Amino acid sequence: QVQLVESGGGLVQAGGSLRLSCAASGGTFSSYAMAWFRQAPGKEREFVGAISWTGGTYYADSVKGRFTISRDNAKNTMSLQMNSLKFEDTADYSCAAGRGYILGRRDTEYTYWGQGTQVTVSS
């Protein structure tokens, strides 16, 4: 059983930056594919980006070039660096984990989820 805890959310002005972290415990972190998802009020959960065991990444088109995912397998952590934030990035951000080298964009592929952290971007 893997437990995930996000941190780092908050209020930021448009154009600013924020860094989210996801701390994992209870499993072999390096054997899990990880991802970030987000959900805005009244909208469906949306894929943000994913990272493989070895650090390979891919992103949703809406955040490509602005967001960067990284992981530290020694510290059991994953991060999401968000730059050039836009109002439409406002959402609750969750990290997710699933068995496999790297997983896809569907939330059903991921087994474990954090509780989420709120990011609010003011325009």
mmCIF file with all atom_site columns, N, CA and C in Angstrom, residues 10-71:
data_model
loop_
_atom_site.group_PDB
_atom_site.id
_atom_site.type_symbol
_atom_site.label_atom_id
_atom_site.label_alt_id
_atom_site.label_comp_id
_atom_site.label_asym_id
_atom_site.label_entity_id
_atom_site.label_seq_id
_atom_site.pdbx_PDB_ins_code
_atom_site.Cartn_x
_atom_site.Cartn_y
_atom_site.Cartn_z
_atom_site.occupancy
_atom_site.B_iso_or_equiv
_atom_site.pdbx_formal_charge
_atom_site.auth_seq_id
_atom_site.auth_comp_id
_atom_site.auth_asym_id
_atom_site.auth_atom_id
_atom_site.pdbx_PDB_model_num
ATOM 1   N N  . GLY A 1 10 ? -0.950  26.807 -3.264  1.00 0.00 ? 10 GLY A N  1
ATOM 2   C CA . GLY A 1 10 ? -1.170  28.136 -2.709  1.00 0.00 ? 10 GLY A CA 1
ATOM 3   C C  . GLY A 1 10 ? -1.717  29.090 -3.736  1.00 0.00 ? 10 GLY A C  1
ATOM 4   N N  . LEU A 1 11 ? -1.660  30.360 -3.396  1.00 0.00 ? 11 LEU A N  1
ATOM 5   C CA . LEU A 1 11 ? -2.146  31.426 -4.261  1.00 0.00 ? 11 LEU A CA 1
ATOM 6   C C  . LEU A 1 11 ? -0.961  32.114 -4.926  1.00 0.00 ? 11 LEU A C  1
ATOM 7   N N  . VAL A 1 12 ? -1.045  32.298 -6.231  1.00 0.00 ? 12 VAL A N  1
ATOM 8   C CA . VAL A 1 12 ? 0.046   32.922 -6.981  1.00 0.00 ? 12 VAL A CA 1
ATOM 9   C C  . VAL A 1 12 ? -0.563  33.792 -8.081  1.00 0.00 ? 12 VAL A C  1
ATOM 10  N N  . GLN A 1 13 ? 0.125   34.843 -8.438  1.00 0.00 ? 13 GLN A N  1
ATOM 11  C CA . GLN A 1 13 ? -0.344  35.707 -9.519  1.00 0.00 ? 13 GLN A CA 1
ATOM 12  C C  . GLN A 1 13 ? -0.038  35.073 -10.870 1.00 0.00 ? 13 GLN A C  1
ATOM 13  N N  . ALA A 1 14 ? -0.826  35.410 -11.828 1.00 0.00 ? 14 ALA A N  1
ATOM 14  C CA . ALA A 1 14 ? -0.581  34.950 -13.190 1.00 0.00 ? 14 ALA A CA 1
ATOM 15  C C  . ALA A 1 14 ? 0.821   35.353 -13.620 1.00 0.00 ? 14 ALA A C  1
ATOM 16  N N  . GLY A 1 15 ? 1.499   34.426 -14.274 1.00 0.00 ? 15 GLY A N  1
ATOM 17  C CA . GLY A 1 15 ? 2.883   34.648 -14.674 1.00 0.00 ? 15 GLY A CA 1
ATOM 18  C C  . GLY A 1 15 ? 3.894   34.170 -13.658 1.00 0.00 ? 15 GLY A C  1
ATOM 19  N N  . GLY A 1 16 ? 3.429   33.850 -12.480 1.00 0.00 ? 16 GLY A N  1
ATOM 20  C CA . GLY A 1 16 ? 4.316   33.399 -11.417 1.00 0.00 ? 16 GLY A CA 1
ATOM 21  C C  . GLY A 1 16 ? 4.613   31.919 -11.477 1.00 0.00 ? 16 GLY A C  1
ATOM 22  N N  . SER A 1 17 ? 5.318   31.457 -10.451 1.00 0.00 ? 17 SER A N  1
ATOM 23  C CA . SER A 1 17 ? 5.736   30.058 -10.389 1.00 0.00 ? 17 SER A CA 1
ATOM 24  C C  . SER A 1 17 ? 5.351   29.444 -9.051  1.00 0.00 ? 17 SER A C  1
ATOM 25  N N  . LEU A 1 18 ? 5.236   28.129 -9.076  1.00 0.00 ? 18 LEU A N  1
ATOM 26  C CA . LEU A 1 18 ? 4.928   27.371 -7.866  1.00 0.00 ? 18 LEU A CA 1
ATOM 27  C C  . LEU A 1 18 ? 5.507   25.986 -8.043  1.00 0.00 ? 18 LEU A C  1
ATOM 28  N N  . ARG A 1 19 ? 5.943   25.393 -6.945  1.00 0.00 ? 19 ARG A N  1
ATOM 29  C CA . ARG A 1 19 ? 6.497   24.046 -6.994  1.00 0.00 ? 19 ARG A CA 1
ATOM 30  C C  . ARG A 1 19 ? 5.714   23.156 -6.045  1.00 0.00 ? 19 ARG A C  1
ATOM 31  N N  . LEU A 1 20 ? 5.151   22.099 -6.591  1.00 0.00 ? 20 LEU A N  1
ATOM 32  C CA . LEU A 1 20 ? 4.431   21.118 -5.798  1.00 0.00 ? 20 LEU A CA 1
ATOM 33  C C  . LEU A 1 20 ? 5.318   19.912 -5.533  1.00 0.00 ? 20 LEU A C  1
ATOM 34  N N  . SER A 1 21 ? 5.099   19.292 -4.396  1.00 0.00 ? 21 SER A N  1
ATOM 35  C CA . SER A 1 21 ? 5.826   18.066 -4.061  1.00 0.00 ? 21 SER A CA 1
ATOM 36  C C  . SER A 1 21 ? 4.847   16.957 -3.718  1.00 0.00 ? 21 SER A C  1
ATOM 37  N N  . CYS A 1 22 ? 5.278   15.737 -3.954  1.00 0.00 ? 22 CYS A N  1
ATOM 38  C CA . CYS A 1 22 ? 4.498   14.552 -3.620  1.00 0.00 ? 22 CYS A CA 1
ATOM 39  C C  . CYS A 1 22 ? 5.431   13.599 -2.890  1.00 0.00 ? 22 CYS A C  1
ATOM 40  N N  . ALA A 1 23 ? 5.134   13.329 -1.644  1.00 0.00 ? 23 ALA A N  1
ATOM 41  C CA . ALA A 1 23 ? 5.952   12.413 -0.839  1.00 0.00 ? 23 ALA A CA 1
ATOM 42  C C  . ALA A 1 23 ? 5.260   11.067 -0.759  1.00 0.00 ? 23 ALA A C  1
ATOM 43  N N  . ALA A 1 24 ? 6.020   10.020 -1.037  1.00 0.00 ? 24 ALA A N  1
ATOM 44  C CA . ALA A 1 24 ? 5.465   8.668  -1.047  1.00 0.00 ? 24 ALA A CA 1
ATOM 45  C C  . ALA A 1 24 ? 6.020   7.841  0.097   1.00 0.00 ? 24 ALA A C  1
ATOM 46  N N  . SER A 1 25 ? 5.207   6.937  0.597   1.00 0.00 ? 25 SER A N  1
ATOM 47  C CA . SER A 1 25 ? 5.644   6.013  1.631   1.00 0.00 ? 25 SER A CA 1
ATOM 48  C C  . SER A 1 25 ? 4.873   4.705  1.493   1.00 0.00 ? 25 SER A C  1
ATOM 49  N N  . GLY A 1 26 ? 5.437   3.639  2.058   1.00 0.00 ? 26 GLY A N  1
ATOM 50  C CA . GLY A 1 26 ? 4.733   2.370  2.097   1.00 0.00 ? 26 GLY A CA 1
ATOM 51  C C  . GLY A 1 26 ? 4.949   1.462  0.920   1.00 0.00 ? 26 GLY A C  1
ATOM 52  N N  . GLY A 1 27 ? 5.828   1.808  0.020   1.00 0.00 ? 27 GLY A N  1
ATOM 53  C CA . GLY A 1 27 ? 6.079   0.942  -1.116  1.00 0.00 ? 27 GLY A CA 1
ATOM 54  C C  . GLY A 1 27 ? 7.441   1.209  -1.696  1.00 0.00 ? 27 GLY A C  1
ATOM 55  N N  . THR A 1 28 ? 7.785   0.474  -2.730  1.00 0.00 ? 28 THR A N  1
ATOM 56  C CA . THR A 1 28 ? 9.061   0.686  -3.415  1.00 0.00 ? 28 THR A CA 1
ATOM 57  C C  . THR A 1 28 ? 8.846   1.764  -4.462  1.00 0.00 ? 28 THR A C  1
ATOM 58  N N  . PHE A 1 29 ? 9.148   2.981  -4.085  1.00 0.00 ? 29 PHE A N  1
ATOM 59  C CA . PHE A 1 29 ? 8.822   4.143  -4.915  1.00 0.00 ? 29 PHE A CA 1
ATOM 60  C C  . PHE A 1 29 ? 9.385   4.022  -6.321  1.00 0.00 ? 29 PHE A C  1
ATOM 61  N N  . SER A 1 30 ? 10.596  3.508  -6.430  1.00 0.00 ? 30 SER A N  1
ATOM 62  C CA . SER A 1 30 ? 11.266  3.473  -7.734  1.00 0.00 ? 30 SER A CA 1
ATOM 63  C C  . SER A 1 30 ? 10.596  2.513  -8.712  1.00 0.00 ? 30 SER A C  1
ATOM 64  N N  . SER A 1 31 ? 9.688   1.658  -8.232  1.00 0.00 ? 31 SER A N  1
ATOM 65  C CA . SER A 1 31 ? 9.032   0.709  -9.124  1.00 0.00 ? 31 SER A CA 1
ATOM 66  C C  . SER A 1 31 ? 7.667   1.196  -9.601  1.00 0.00 ? 31 SER A C  1
ATOM 67  N N  . TYR A 1 32 ? 7.319   2.419  -9.249  1.00 0.00 ? 32 TYR A N  1
ATOM 68  C CA . TYR A 1 32 ? 6.018   2.967  -9.624  1.00 0.00 ? 32 TYR A CA 1
ATOM 69  C C  . TYR A 1 32 ? 6.151   4.070  -10.663 1.00 0.00 ? 32 TYR A C  1
ATOM 70  N N  . ALA A 1 33 ? 5.296   4.027  -11.655 1.00 0.00 ? 33 ALA A N  1
ATOM 71  C CA . ALA A 1 33 ? 5.118   5.167  -12.535 1.00 0.00 ? 33 ALA A CA 1
ATOM 72  C C  . ALA A 1 33 ? 4.297   6.196  -11.775 1.00 0.00 ? 33 ALA A C  1
ATOM 73  N N  . MET A 1 34 ? 4.603   7.468  -12.012 1.00 0.00 ? 34 MET A N  1
ATOM 74  C CA . MET A 1 34 ? 3.954   8.540  -11.274 1.00 0.00 ? 34 MET A CA 1
ATOM 75  C C  . MET A 1 34 ? 3.356   9.547  -12.248 1.00 0.00 ? 34 MET A C  1
ATOM 76  N N  . ALA A 1 35 ? 2.407   10.300 -11.742 1.00 0.00 ? 35 ALA A N  1
ATOM 77  C CA . ALA A 1 35 ? 1.774   11.316 -12.588 1.00 0.00 ? 35 ALA A CA 1
ATOM 78  C C  . ALA A 1 35 ? 1.153   12.410 -11.729 1.00 0.00 ? 35 ALA A C  1
ATOM 79  N N  . TRP A 1 36 ? 0.873   13.512 -12.378 1.00 0.00 ? 36 TRP A N  1
ATOM 80  C CA . TRP A 1 36 ? 0.097   14.595 -11.783 1.00 0.00 ? 36 TRP A CA 1
ATOM 81  C C  . TRP A 1 36 ? -1.196  14.755 -12.581 1.00 0.00 ? 36 TRP A C  1
ATOM 82  N N  . PHE A 1 37 ? -2.255  14.946 -11.853 1.00 0.00 ? 37 PHE A N  1
ATOM 83  C CA . PHE A 1 37 ? -3.551  15.271 -12.433 1.00 0.00 ? 37 PHE A CA 1
ATOM 84  C C  . PHE A 1 37 ? -4.067  16.524 -11.748 1.00 0.00 ? 37 PHE A C  1
ATOM 85  N N  . ARG A 1 38 ? -5.055  17.156 -12.355 1.00 0.00 ? 38 ARG A N  1
ATOM 86  C CA . ARG A 1 38 ? -5.676  18.305 -11.722 1.00 0.00 ? 38 ARG A CA 1
ATOM 87  C C  . ARG A 1 38 ? -7.168  18.313 -12.016 1.00 0.00 ? 38 ARG A C  1
ATOM 88  N N  . GLN A 1 39 ? -7.894  18.962 -11.131 1.00 0.00 ? 39 GLN A N  1
ATOM 89  C CA . GLN A 1 39 ? -9.336  19.067 -11.308 1.00 0.00 ? 39 GLN A CA 1
ATOM 90  C C  . GLN A 1 39 ? -9.800  20.440 -10.869 1.00 0.00 ? 39 GLN A C  1
ATOM 91  N N  . ALA A 1 40 ? -10.381 21.152 -11.808 1.00 0.00 ? 40 ALA A N  1
ATOM 92  C CA . ALA A 1 40 ? -10.950 22.458 -11.516 1.00 0.00 ? 40 ALA A CA 1
ATOM 93  C C  . ALA A 1 40 ? -12.419 22.289 -11.129 1.00 0.00 ? 40 ALA A C  1
ATOM 94  N N  . PRO A 1 41 ? -12.978 23.231 -10.400 1.00 0.00 ? 41 PRO A N  1
ATOM 95  C CA . PRO A 1 41 ? -14.384 23.125 -9.991  1.00 0.00 ? 41 PRO A CA 1
ATOM 96  C C  . PRO A 1 41 ? -15.304 22.974 -11.192 1.00 0.00 ? 41 PRO A C  1
ATOM 97  N N  . GLY A 1 42 ? -16.175 21.987 -11.126 1.00 0.00 ? 42 GLY A N  1
ATOM 98  C CA . GLY A 1 42 ? -17.134 21.764 -12.187 1.00 0.00 ? 42 GLY A CA 1
ATOM 99  C C  . GLY A 1 42 ? -16.585 21.084 -13.419 1.00 0.00 ? 42 GLY A C  1
ATOM 100 N N  . LYS A 1 43 ? -15.320 20.680 -13.363 1.00 0.00 ? 43 LYS A N  1
ATOM 101 C CA . LYS A 1 43 ? -14.698 20.037 -14.521 1.00 0.00 ? 43 LYS A CA 1
ATOM 102 C C  . LYS A 1 43 ? -14.209 18.645 -14.162 1.00 0.00 ? 43 LYS A C  1
ATOM 103 N N  . GLU A 1 44 ? -13.960 17.845 -15.194 1.00 0.00 ? 44 GLU A N  1
ATOM 104 C CA . GLU A 1 44 ? -13.433 16.506 -14.974 1.00 0.00 ? 44 GLU A CA 1
ATOM 105 C C  . GLU A 1 44 ? -11.946 16.573 -14.634 1.00 0.00 ? 44 GLU A C  1
ATOM 106 N N  . ARG A 1 45 ? -11.478 15.513 -13.981 1.00 0.00 ? 45 ARG A N  1
ATOM 107 C CA . ARG A 1 45 ? -10.059 15.411 -13.697 1.00 0.00 ? 45 ARG A CA 1
ATOM 108 C C  . ARG A 1 45 ? -9.273  15.396 -15.002 1.00 0.00 ? 45 ARG A C  1
ATOM 109 N N  . GLU A 1 46 ? -8.164  16.117 -14.997 1.00 0.00 ? 46 GLU A N  1
ATOM 110 C CA . GLU A 1 46 ? -7.370  16.303 -16.214 1.00 0.00 ? 46 GLU A CA 1
ATOM 111 C C  . GLU A 1 46 ? -5.931  15.855 -15.994 1.00 0.00 ? 46 GLU A C  1
ATOM 112 N N  . PHE A 1 47 ? -5.388  15.123 -16.948 1.00 0.00 ? 47 PHE A N  1
ATOM 113 C CA . PHE A 1 47 ? -3.992  14.704 -16.909 1.00 0.00 ? 47 PHE A CA 1
ATOM 114 C C  . PHE A 1 47 ? -3.089  15.917 -17.088 1.00 0.00 ? 47 PHE A C  1
ATOM 115 N N  . VAL A 1 48 ? -2.043  15.993 -16.278 1.00 0.00 ? 48 VAL A N  1
ATOM 116 C CA . VAL A 1 48 ? -1.054  17.064 -16.384 1.00 0.00 ? 48 VAL A CA 1
ATOM 117 C C  . VAL A 1 48 ? 0.246   16.543 -16.996 1.00 0.00 ? 48 VAL A C  1
ATOM 118 N N  . GLY A 1 49 ? 0.772   15.471 -16.432 1.00 0.00 ? 49 GLY A N  1
ATOM 119 C CA . GLY A 1 49 ? 2.009   14.903 -16.932 1.00 0.00 ? 49 GLY A CA 1
ATOM 120 C C  . GLY A 1 49 ? 2.363   13.650 -16.168 1.00 0.00 ? 49 GLY A C  1
ATOM 121 N N  . ALA A 1 50 ? 3.284   12.883 -16.728 1.00 0.00 ? 50 ALA A N  1
ATOM 122 C CA . ALA A 1 50 ? 3.684   11.617 -16.122 1.00 0.00 ? 50 ALA A CA 1
ATOM 123 C C  . ALA A 1 50 ? 5.188   11.452 -16.196 1.00 0.00 ? 50 ALA A C  1
ATOM 124 N N  . ILE A 1 51 ? 5.698   10.600 -15.306 1.00 0.00 ? 51 ILE A N  1
ATOM 125 C CA . ILE A 1 51 ? 7.146   10.341 -15.267 1.00 0.00 ? 51 ILE A CA 1
ATOM 126 C C  . ILE A 1 51 ? 7.383   8.867  -15.036 1.00 0.00 ? 51 ILE A C  1
ATOM 127 N N  . SER A 1 52 ? 8.384   8.325  -15.717 1.00 0.00 ? 52 SER A N  1
ATOM 128 C CA . SER A 1 52 ? 8.723   6.911  -15.604 1.00 0.00 ? 52 SER A CA 1
ATOM 129 C C  . SER A 1 52 ? 9.644   6.673  -14.420 1.00 0.00 ? 52 SER A C  1
ATOM 130 N N  . TRP A 1 53 ? 9.961   5.374  -14.220 1.00 0.00 ? 53 TRP A N  1
ATOM 131 C CA . TRP A 1 53 ? 10.925  5.021  -13.159 1.00 0.00 ? 53 TRP A CA 1
ATOM 132 C C  . TRP A 1 53 ? 12.216  5.816  -13.291 1.00 0.00 ? 53 TRP A C  1
ATOM 133 N N  . THR A 1 54 ? 12.673  5.963  -14.532 1.00 0.00 ? 54 THR A N  1
ATOM 134 C CA . THR A 1 54 ? 14.005  6.522  -14.768 1.00 0.00 ? 54 THR A CA 1
ATOM 135 C C  . THR A 1 54 ? 13.979  8.001  -15.108 1.00 0.00 ? 54 THR A C  1
ATOM 136 N N  . GLY A 1 55 ? 12.807  8.628  -14.979 1.00 0.00 ? 55 GLY A N  1
ATOM 137 C CA . GLY A 1 55 ? 12.754  10.072 -15.153 1.00 0.00 ? 55 GLY A CA 1
ATOM 138 C C  . GLY A 1 55 ? 12.282  10.561 -16.505 1.00 0.00 ? 55 GLY A C  1
ATOM 139 N N  . GLY A 1 56 ? 11.907  9.655  -17.384 1.00 0.00 ? 56 GLY A N  1
ATOM 140 C CA . GLY A 1 56 ? 11.333  10.092 -18.641 1.00 0.00 ? 56 GLY A CA 1
ATOM 141 C C  . GLY A 1 56 ? 9.967   10.715 -18.419 1.00 0.00 ? 56 GLY A C  1
ATOM 142 N N  . THR A 1 57 ? 9.668   11.791 -19.139 1.00 0.00 ? 57 THR A N  1
ATOM 143 C CA . THR A 1 57 ? 8.421   12.522 -18.884 1.00 0.00 ? 57 THR A CA 1
ATOM 144 C C  . THR A 1 57 ? 7.654   12.811 -20.174 1.00 0.00 ? 57 THR A C  1
ATOM 145 N N  . TYR A 1 58 ? 6.365   13.024 -20.016 1.00 0.00 ? 58 TYR A N  1
ATOM 146 C CA . TYR A 1 58 ? 5.566   13.599 -21.089 1.00 0.00 ? 58 TYR A CA 1
ATOM 147 C C  . TYR A 1 58 ? 4.431   14.377 -20.437 1.00 0.00 ? 58 TYR A C  1
ATOM 148 N N  . TYR A 1 59 ? 3.876   15.325 -21.216 1.00 0.00 ? 59 TYR A N  1
ATOM 149 C CA . TYR A 1 59 ? 2.955   16.298 -20.639 1.00 0.00 ? 59 TYR A CA 1
ATOM 150 C C  . TYR A 1 59 ? 1.719   16.508 -21.500 1.00 0.00 ? 59 TYR A C  1
ATOM 151 N N  . ALA A 1 60 ? 0.701   17.031 -20.864 1.00 0.00 ? 60 ALA A N  1
ATOM 152 C CA . ALA A 1 60 ? -0.464  17.497 -21.615 1.00 0.00 ? 60 ALA A CA 1
ATOM 153 C C  . ALA A 1 60 ? -0.046  18.722 -22.418 1.00 0.00 ? 60 ALA A C  1
ATOM 154 N N  . ASP A 1 61 ? -0.658  18.899 -23.562 1.00 0.00 ? 61 ASP A N  1
ATOM 155 C CA . ASP A 1 61 ? -0.309  20.039 -24.418 1.00 0.00 ? 61 ASP A CA 1
ATOM 156 C C  . ASP A 1 61 ? -0.522  21.371 -23.697 1.00 0.00 ? 61 ASP A C  1
ATOM 157 N N  . SER A 1 62 ? -1.484  21.412 -22.806 1.00 0.00 ? 62 SER A N  1
ATOM 158 C CA . SER A 1 62 ? -1.834  22.665 -22.135 1.00 0.00 ? 62 SER A CA 1
ATOM 159 C C  . SER A 1 62 ? -0.740  23.161 -21.185 1.00 0.00 ? 62 SER A C  1
ATOM 160 N N  . VAL A 1 63 ? 0.167   22.265 -20.775 1.00 0.00 ? 63 VAL A N  1
ATOM 161 C CA . VAL A 1 63 ? 1.211   22.663 -19.822 1.00 0.00 ? 63 VAL A CA 1
ATOM 162 C C  . VAL A 1 63 ? 2.613   22.476 -20.383 1.00 0.00 ? 63 VAL A C  1
ATOM 163 N N  . LYS A 1 64 ? 2.726   21.892 -21.555 1.00 0.00 ? 64 LYS A N  1
ATOM 164 C CA . LYS A 1 64 ? 4.035   21.603 -22.150 1.00 0.00 ? 64 LYS A CA 1
ATOM 165 C C  . LYS A 1 64 ? 4.837   22.885 -22.317 1.00 0.00 ? 64 LYS A C  1
ATOM 166 N N  . GLY A 1 65 ? 6.088   22.834 -21.863 1.00 0.00 ? 65 GLY A N  1
ATOM 167 C CA . GLY A 1 65 ? 6.950   24.004 -21.946 1.00 0.00 ? 65 GLY A CA 1
ATOM 168 C C  . GLY A 1 65 ? 6.861   24.918 -20.741 1.00 0.00 ? 65 GLY A C  1
ATOM 169 N N  . ARG A 1 66 ? 5.850   24.711 -19.897 1.00 0.00 ? 66 ARG A N  1
ATOM 170 C CA . ARG A 1 66 ? 5.692   25.541 -18.691 1.00 0.00 ? 66 ARG A CA 1
ATOM 171 C C  . ARG A 1 66 ? 5.876   24.723 -17.415 1.00 0.00 ? 66 ARG A C  1
ATOM 172 N N  . PHE A 1 67 ? 5.472   23.460 -17.451 1.00 0.00 ? 67 PHE A N  1
ATOM 173 C CA . PHE A 1 67 ? 5.548   22.598 -16.275 1.00 0.00 ? 67 PHE A CA 1
ATOM 174 C C  . PHE A 1 67 ? 6.637   21.552 -16.472 1.00 0.00 ? 67 PHE A C  1
ATOM 175 N N  . THR A 1 68 ? 7.288   21.178 -15.364 1.00 0.00 ? 68 THR A N  1
ATOM 176 C CA . THR A 1 68 ? 8.322   20.157 -15.395 1.00 0.00 ? 68 THR A CA 1
ATOM 177 C C  . THR A 1 68 ? 8.146   19.211 -14.215 1.00 0.00 ? 68 THR A C  1
ATOM 178 N N  . ILE A 1 69 ? 8.094   17.925 -14.533 1.00 0.00 ? 69 ILE A N  1
ATOM 179 C CA . ILE A 1 69 ? 7.989   16.898 -13.498 1.00 0.00 ? 69 ILE A CA 1
ATOM 180 C C  . ILE A 1 69 ? 9.361   16.269 -13.287 1.00 0.00 ? 69 ILE A C  1
ATOM 181 N N  . SER A 1 70 ? 9.694   16.024 -12.043 1.00 0.00 ? 70 SER A N  1
ATOM 182 C CA . SER A 1 70 ? 10.935  15.329 -11.705 1.00 0.00 ? 70 SER A CA 1
ATOM 183 C C  . SER A 1 70 ? 10.668  14.401 -10.522 1.00 0.00 ? 70 SER A C  1
ATOM 184 N N  . ARG A 1 71 ? 11.564  13.473 -10.316 1.00 0.00 ? 71 ARG A N  1
ATOM 185 C CA . ARG A 1 71 ? 11.444  12.565 -9.183  1.00 0.00 ? 71 ARG A CA 1
ATOM 186 C C  . ARG A 1 71 ? 12.804  12.282 -8.597  1.00 0.00 ? 71 ARG A C  1
#
